mmCIF file of C-alpha atoms in Angstrom:
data_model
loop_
_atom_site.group_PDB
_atom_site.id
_atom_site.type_symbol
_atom_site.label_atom_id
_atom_site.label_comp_id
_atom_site.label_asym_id
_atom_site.label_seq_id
_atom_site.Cartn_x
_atom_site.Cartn_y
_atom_site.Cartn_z
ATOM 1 C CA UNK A 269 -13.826 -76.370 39.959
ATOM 2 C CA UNK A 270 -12.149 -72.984 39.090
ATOM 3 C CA UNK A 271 -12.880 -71.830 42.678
ATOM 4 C CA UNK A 272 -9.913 -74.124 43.524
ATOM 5 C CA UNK A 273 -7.041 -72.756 45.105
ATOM 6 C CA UNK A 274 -4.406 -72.883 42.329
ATOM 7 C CA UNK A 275 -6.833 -71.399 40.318
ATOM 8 C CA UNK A 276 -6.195 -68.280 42.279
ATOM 9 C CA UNK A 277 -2.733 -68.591 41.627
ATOM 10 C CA UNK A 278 -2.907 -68.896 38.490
ATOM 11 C CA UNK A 279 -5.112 -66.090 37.719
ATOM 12 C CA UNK A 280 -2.631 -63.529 39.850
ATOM 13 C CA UNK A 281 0.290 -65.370 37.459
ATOM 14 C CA UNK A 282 -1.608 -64.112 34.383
ATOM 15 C CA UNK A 283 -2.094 -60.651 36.109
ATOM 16 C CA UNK A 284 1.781 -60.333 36.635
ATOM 17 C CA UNK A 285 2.552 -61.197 33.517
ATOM 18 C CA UNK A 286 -0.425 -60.129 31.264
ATOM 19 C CA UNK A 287 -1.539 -56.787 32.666
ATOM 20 C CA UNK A 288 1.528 -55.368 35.176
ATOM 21 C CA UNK A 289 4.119 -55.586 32.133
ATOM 22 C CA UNK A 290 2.002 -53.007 30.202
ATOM 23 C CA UNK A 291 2.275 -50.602 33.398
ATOM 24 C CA UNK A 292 5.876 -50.840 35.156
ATOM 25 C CA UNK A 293 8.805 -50.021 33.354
ATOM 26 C CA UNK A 294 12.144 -52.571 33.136
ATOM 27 C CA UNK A 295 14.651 -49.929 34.345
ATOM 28 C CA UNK A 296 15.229 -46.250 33.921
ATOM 29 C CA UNK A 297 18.274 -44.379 32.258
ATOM 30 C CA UNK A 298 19.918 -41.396 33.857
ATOM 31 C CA UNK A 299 18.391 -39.231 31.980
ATOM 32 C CA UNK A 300 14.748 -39.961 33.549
ATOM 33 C CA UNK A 301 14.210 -42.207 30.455
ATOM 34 C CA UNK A 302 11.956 -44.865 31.194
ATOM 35 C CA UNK A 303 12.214 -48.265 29.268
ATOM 36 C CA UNK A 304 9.224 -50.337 29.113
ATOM 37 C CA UNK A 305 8.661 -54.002 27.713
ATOM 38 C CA UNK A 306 6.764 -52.464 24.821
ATOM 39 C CA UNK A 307 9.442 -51.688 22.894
ATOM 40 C CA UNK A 308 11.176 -54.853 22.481
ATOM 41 C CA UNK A 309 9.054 -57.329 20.859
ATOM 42 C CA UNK A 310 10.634 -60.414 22.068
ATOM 43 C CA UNK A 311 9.934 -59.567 25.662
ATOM 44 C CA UNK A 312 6.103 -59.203 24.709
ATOM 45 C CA UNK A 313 5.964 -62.551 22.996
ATOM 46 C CA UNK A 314 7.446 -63.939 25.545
ATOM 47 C CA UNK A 315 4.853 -62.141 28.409
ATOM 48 C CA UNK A 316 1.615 -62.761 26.258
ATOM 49 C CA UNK A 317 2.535 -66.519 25.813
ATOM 50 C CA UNK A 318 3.327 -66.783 29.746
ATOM 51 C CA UNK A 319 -0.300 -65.386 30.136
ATOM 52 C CA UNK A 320 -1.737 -67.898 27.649
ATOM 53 C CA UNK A 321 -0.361 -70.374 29.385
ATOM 54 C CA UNK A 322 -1.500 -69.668 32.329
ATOM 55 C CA UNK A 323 -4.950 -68.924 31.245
ATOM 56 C CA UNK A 324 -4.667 -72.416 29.802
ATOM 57 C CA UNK A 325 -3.176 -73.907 32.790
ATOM 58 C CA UNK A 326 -6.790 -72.497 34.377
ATOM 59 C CA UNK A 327 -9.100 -73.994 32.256
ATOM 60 C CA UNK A 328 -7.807 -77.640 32.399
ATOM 61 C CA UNK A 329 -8.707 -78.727 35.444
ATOM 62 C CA UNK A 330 -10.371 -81.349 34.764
ATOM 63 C CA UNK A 331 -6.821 -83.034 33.405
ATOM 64 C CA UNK A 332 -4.823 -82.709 36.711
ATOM 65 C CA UNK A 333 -1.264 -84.029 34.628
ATOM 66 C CA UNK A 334 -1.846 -81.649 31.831
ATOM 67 C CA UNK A 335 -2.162 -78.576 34.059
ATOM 68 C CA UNK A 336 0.788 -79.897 36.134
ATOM 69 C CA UNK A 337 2.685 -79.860 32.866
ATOM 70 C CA UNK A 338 1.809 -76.601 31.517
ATOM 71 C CA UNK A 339 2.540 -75.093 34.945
ATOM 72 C CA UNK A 340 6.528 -76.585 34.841
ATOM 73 C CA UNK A 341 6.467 -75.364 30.761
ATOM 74 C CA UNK A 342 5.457 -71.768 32.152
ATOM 75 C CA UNK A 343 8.162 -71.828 34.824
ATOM 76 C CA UNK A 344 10.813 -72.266 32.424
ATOM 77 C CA UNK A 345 9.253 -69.691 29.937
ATOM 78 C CA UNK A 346 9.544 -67.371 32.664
ATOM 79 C CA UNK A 347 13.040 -68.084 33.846
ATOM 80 C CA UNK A 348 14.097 -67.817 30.412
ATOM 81 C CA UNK A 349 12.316 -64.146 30.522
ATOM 82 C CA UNK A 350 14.208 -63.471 33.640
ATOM 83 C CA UNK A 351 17.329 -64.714 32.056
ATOM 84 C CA UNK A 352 16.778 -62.426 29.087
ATOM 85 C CA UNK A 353 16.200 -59.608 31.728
ATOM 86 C CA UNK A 354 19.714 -60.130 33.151
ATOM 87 C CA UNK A 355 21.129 -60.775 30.116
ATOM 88 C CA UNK A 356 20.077 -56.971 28.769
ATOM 89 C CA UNK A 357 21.190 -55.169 32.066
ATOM 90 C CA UNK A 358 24.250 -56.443 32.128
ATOM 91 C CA UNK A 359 25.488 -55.781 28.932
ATOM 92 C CA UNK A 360 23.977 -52.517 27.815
ATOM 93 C CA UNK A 361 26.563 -50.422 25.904
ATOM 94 C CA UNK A 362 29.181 -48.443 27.550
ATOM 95 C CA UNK A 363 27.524 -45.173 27.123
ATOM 96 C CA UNK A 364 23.970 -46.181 28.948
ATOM 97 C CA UNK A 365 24.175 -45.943 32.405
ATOM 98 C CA UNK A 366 21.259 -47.630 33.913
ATOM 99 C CA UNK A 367 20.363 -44.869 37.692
ATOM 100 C CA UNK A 368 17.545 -47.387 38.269
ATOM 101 C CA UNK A 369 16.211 -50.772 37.923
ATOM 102 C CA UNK A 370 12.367 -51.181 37.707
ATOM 103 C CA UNK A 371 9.859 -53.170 39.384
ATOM 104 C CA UNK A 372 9.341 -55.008 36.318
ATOM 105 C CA UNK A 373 12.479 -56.798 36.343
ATOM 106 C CA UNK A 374 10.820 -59.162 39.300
ATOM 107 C CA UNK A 375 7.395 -59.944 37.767
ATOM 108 C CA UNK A 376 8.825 -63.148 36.567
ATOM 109 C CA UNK A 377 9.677 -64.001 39.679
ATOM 110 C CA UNK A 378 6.361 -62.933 41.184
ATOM 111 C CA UNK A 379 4.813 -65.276 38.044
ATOM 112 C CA UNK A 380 7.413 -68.377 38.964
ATOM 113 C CA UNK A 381 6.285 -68.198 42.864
ATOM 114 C CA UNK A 382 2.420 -68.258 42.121
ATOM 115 C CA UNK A 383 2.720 -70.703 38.980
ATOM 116 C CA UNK A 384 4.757 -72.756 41.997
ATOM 117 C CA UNK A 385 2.295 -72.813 44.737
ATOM 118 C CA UNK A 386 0.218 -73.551 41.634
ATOM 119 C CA UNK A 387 1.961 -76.646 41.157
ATOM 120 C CA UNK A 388 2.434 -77.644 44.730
ATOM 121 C CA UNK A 389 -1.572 -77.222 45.124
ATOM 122 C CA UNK A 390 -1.860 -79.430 41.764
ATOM 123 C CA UNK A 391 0.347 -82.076 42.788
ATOM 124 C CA UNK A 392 -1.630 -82.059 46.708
ATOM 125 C CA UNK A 393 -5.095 -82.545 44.907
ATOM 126 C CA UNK A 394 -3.682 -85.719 42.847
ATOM 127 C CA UNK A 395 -1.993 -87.228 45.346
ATOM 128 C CA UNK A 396 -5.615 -86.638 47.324
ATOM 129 C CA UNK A 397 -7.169 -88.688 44.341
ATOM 130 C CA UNK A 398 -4.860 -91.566 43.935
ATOM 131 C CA UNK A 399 -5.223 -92.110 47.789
ATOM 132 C CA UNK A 400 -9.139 -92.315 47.356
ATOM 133 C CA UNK A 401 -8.874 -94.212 44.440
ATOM 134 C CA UNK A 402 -6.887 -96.829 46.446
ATOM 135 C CA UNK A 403 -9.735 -96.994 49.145
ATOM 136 C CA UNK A 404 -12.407 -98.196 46.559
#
């Protein structure tokens, strides 16, 4: 069944946070610096187990609950990325002057909306198989 719909979702969830991170940078310093997500290592922990988990959330179908679950664990991993994002911006030091924030300040975002429609296609396929379950 991985031809399902929230599989879909889920696999563009593990492309905005597995493969994008490695190409957009966070922001860019006035001095045409760009800063990635390479160079902190928390930030890359944090993407490659939001991938996993997606990747997992995939590959349990079969357990409708489960995937439900690891969908709401990868929501909050990702807000607390996002978090960690605003956190940083907003208190570089007084001498860094961010010109311009990158793309890759929304991919968690982009990873909480699919991992949501995710969810909401999860939750639509049990409540489909409780309903035939009380036909029988």
């Amino acid at each position: 069944m991985l031809q399902r719909i929230q599989s879909i979702y889920l696999f563009i969830a593990v492309i905005s946070s597995g493969v994008l991170p490695l190409f957009l940078p966070l922001y860019t310093l006035d001095n045409g610096e760009e800063v990635s997500f390479m160079q902190n290592i928390a930030y890359v922990l944090l993407f490659v187990f939001s991938a996993t988990l997606s990747i997992i959330g995939i590959f349990t179908y079969k357990r409708r609950k489960n995937q439900f679950v690891i969908g709401r664990l990868n929501i909050i991993l990702n807000l607390v990325l996002l978090g960690l994002f605003i956190y940083r911006v907003l208190n570089l030091s007084g001498d860094t002057k961010v010109s311009e924030k990158g793309i890759g300040m929304f991919l968690p975002i982009v990873s909480i909306v699919f991992i949501s429609l995710a969810n909401k296609a999860i939750k639509k396929d049990e409540d489909l198989v409780k309903s035939a379950d009380r036909l029988r």
